[in-house]
Amino acid sequence: MNPTAGRGGGRVAGAHVLATLQRLGHRVTDLTGSDLAASSRAARERAGELDALVVVGGDGLVHAALGAVAGTPTALGIVPAGTGNDLARGLGLPLGDPARAAGLVSSALREGRHRAVDAVRVRGAARSSWYGSVLASGVDALVNERANSWRWPRGPARYTLAALRELAVVSGVGMRITLDGEVQERDCLLVAVANTPCYGGGMRMAPHADPTDGLLDVVVVDAMPRLAALRLLPRVRRGAHLDVAAVHVHRARSVTLEALPGGREPHPHADGEPLEHLPLTCDVVPGALRVLA
Ligand SMILES: Nc1ncnc2c1ncn2[C@@H]1O[C@H](COP(=O)(O)OP(=O)(O)OP(=O)(O)O)[C@@H](O)[C@H]1O
């Protein structure tokens, strides 16, 4: 569990989930570490001996857990307790109700029930990792980085304020995008590579992304004047931006993103967590996750 997730609600939710699963007869080991690195390490070391890894936290902790179990037979239980919970939202899990989410995890464990869900393997020059929701690589990545650096406000307002801040200084990034071998070069506001619809605490950038279709939804937004980008923001929150001429949606199994020389190179993020710099290649791995649901 992440005791600090969701303004500290993670501690209460985590204790409740632990007690609930024990009361329902499951053998539970608490792998909570003193920080994210310690929790991730424990998850990686122990995942192979568990039936399931159950996380109580936000997207940061779910991202770490996913890295430990994707592509393995160990199931993943998610009790959303963060401020964003975009991956849980994208998987249709109950939000804002840890008791219900814990009950679902427990009944799925008891009945041996899981949903096979796609995950994304992302490879850079130095390492490869997994993500479950959306990779941000343009101004959206800068917004994510900015939002992560703020302690206040928590929740979606933090991303909106960070977007207003970043859009004041950036309007486009040159990108080479390779979609299943087909190359395009564009001046982009952002390229989002999505397995599920949302990032940034409910921004529906890829509203039709389906984590069970074996495909990535790639949303490319062309560079545009700042005012136009600001006007696009509320439409993205509703997922009502796909008919805007500067917005293009592609579907692919494999996507490579490279920054063209010149300009400010964003630091890509996936599931809200920082990755290494571009170039990066994202490959969808169908059914790589067994989600208890
Ligand atoms: N024991 C811990 N385990 C995991 N993360 C921890 C822990 N203690 C502190 N943290 C910090 O909490 C941060 C936020 O974690 P998390 O994403 O789970 O919650 P959130 O930010 O409230 O939710 P969301 O990402 O969905 O908005 C992590 O980046 C990490 O640095």
PDB file of C-alpha atoms in Angstrom, residues 66 76 78 86-93 115-120 130-134 193-198 204 206-217 251-252 271 283-291 293:
ATOM      1  CA  LEU A  66       2.332  -3.693 -12.908  1.00  0.00           C
ATOM      2  CA  LEU A  76      -2.971  -7.953  -9.996  1.00  0.00           C
ATOM      3  CA  ILE A  78      -6.144  -2.873  -7.543  1.00  0.00           C
ATOM      4  CA  ASP A  86      -6.482   6.762 -14.172  1.00  0.00           C
ATOM      5  CA  LEU A  87      -5.534   3.136 -14.750  1.00  0.00           C
ATOM      6  CA  ALA A  88      -8.240   1.861 -12.377  1.00  0.00           C
ATOM      7  CA  ARG A  89     -10.731   4.175 -14.089  1.00  0.00           C
ATOM      8  CA  GLY A  90      -9.685   2.827 -17.476  1.00  0.00           C
ATOM      9  CA  LEU A  91     -10.205  -0.743 -16.290  1.00  0.00           C
ATOM     10  CA  GLY A  92     -13.682   0.079 -14.969  1.00  0.00           C
ATOM     11  CA  LEU A  93     -12.773  -0.658 -11.321  1.00  0.00           C
ATOM     12  CA  ARG A 115      -9.697 -10.322 -16.613  1.00  0.00           C
ATOM     13  CA  ALA A 116      -6.891 -10.561 -19.144  1.00  0.00           C
ATOM     14  CA  VAL A 117      -5.869  -7.022 -20.004  1.00  0.00           C
ATOM     15  CA  ASP A 118      -3.240  -5.652 -22.396  1.00  0.00           C
ATOM     16  CA  ALA A 119      -0.113  -3.949 -21.062  1.00  0.00           C
ATOM     17  CA  VAL A 120       2.528  -1.957 -22.905  1.00  0.00           C
ATOM     18  CA  TRP A 130       5.815  -1.689 -18.579  1.00  0.00           C
ATOM     19  CA  TYR A 131       2.893   0.669 -18.390  1.00  0.00           C
ATOM     20  CA  GLY A 132      -0.852   0.234 -18.324  1.00  0.00           C
ATOM     21  CA  SER A 133      -2.577   3.510 -19.144  1.00  0.00           C
ATOM     22  CA  VAL A 134      -1.119   6.330 -21.249  1.00  0.00           C
ATOM     23  CA  VAL A 193       0.179   6.428 -26.699  1.00  0.00           C
ATOM     24  CA  ALA A 194      -2.818   4.972 -24.900  1.00  0.00           C
ATOM     25  CA  ASN A 195      -3.875   1.563 -23.663  1.00  0.00           C
ATOM     26  CA  THR A 196      -6.733   3.068 -21.609  1.00  0.00           C
ATOM     27  CA  PRO A 197      -8.583   6.372 -22.113  1.00  0.00           C
ATOM     28  CA  CYS A 198      -7.354   8.743 -19.371  1.00  0.00           C
ATOM     29  CA  ARG A 204      -9.980  11.575 -21.637  1.00  0.00           C
ATOM     30  CA  ALA A 206      -7.979   8.647 -25.941  1.00  0.00           C
ATOM     31  CA  PRO A 207     -11.666   8.134 -25.157  1.00  0.00           C
ATOM     32  CA  HIS A 208     -11.985   4.987 -27.284  1.00  0.00           C
ATOM     33  CA  ALA A 209      -8.849   3.217 -26.057  1.00  0.00           C
ATOM     34  CA  ASP A 210      -9.765  -0.349 -25.109  1.00  0.00           C
ATOM     35  CA  PRO A 211      -7.305  -2.324 -22.946  1.00  0.00           C
ATOM     36  CA  THR A 212      -8.573  -5.606 -24.359  1.00  0.00           C
ATOM     37  CA  ASP A 213      -8.326  -4.937 -28.125  1.00  0.00           C
ATOM     38  CA  GLY A 214      -4.600  -5.713 -28.579  1.00  0.00           C
ATOM     39  CA  LEU A 215      -4.029  -2.221 -29.989  1.00  0.00           C
ATOM     40  CA  LEU A 216      -2.666   1.142 -28.876  1.00  0.00           C
ATOM     41  CA  ASP A 217      -4.652   4.307 -29.545  1.00  0.00           C
ATOM     42  CA  ARG A 251      -4.298   2.514 -33.963  1.00  0.00           C
ATOM     43  CA  ALA A 252      -1.132   0.427 -33.960  1.00  0.00           C
ATOM     44  CA  ASP A 271       1.106   6.081 -15.836  1.00  0.00           C
ATOM     45  CA  ASP A 283       4.680  -2.512 -28.018  1.00  0.00           C
ATOM     46  CA  VAL A 284       1.281  -3.657 -26.828  1.00  0.00           C
ATOM     47  CA  VAL A 285       1.361  -7.121 -25.244  1.00  0.00           C
ATOM     48  CA  PRO A 286      -2.170  -8.541 -25.439  1.00  0.00           C
ATOM     49  CA  GLY A 287      -3.458 -10.060 -22.204  1.00  0.00           C
ATOM     50  CA  ALA A 288      -0.174  -9.467 -20.333  1.00  0.00           C
ATOM     51  CA  LEU A 289      -2.006  -8.572 -17.112  1.00  0.00           C
ATOM     52  CA  ARG A 290      -4.407 -10.703 -15.093  1.00  0.00           C
ATOM     53  CA  VAL A 291      -6.525  -8.202 -13.233  1.00  0.00           C
ATOM     54  CA  ALA A 293     -12.120  -8.033 -11.162  1.00  0.00           C
TER      55      ALA A 293
END
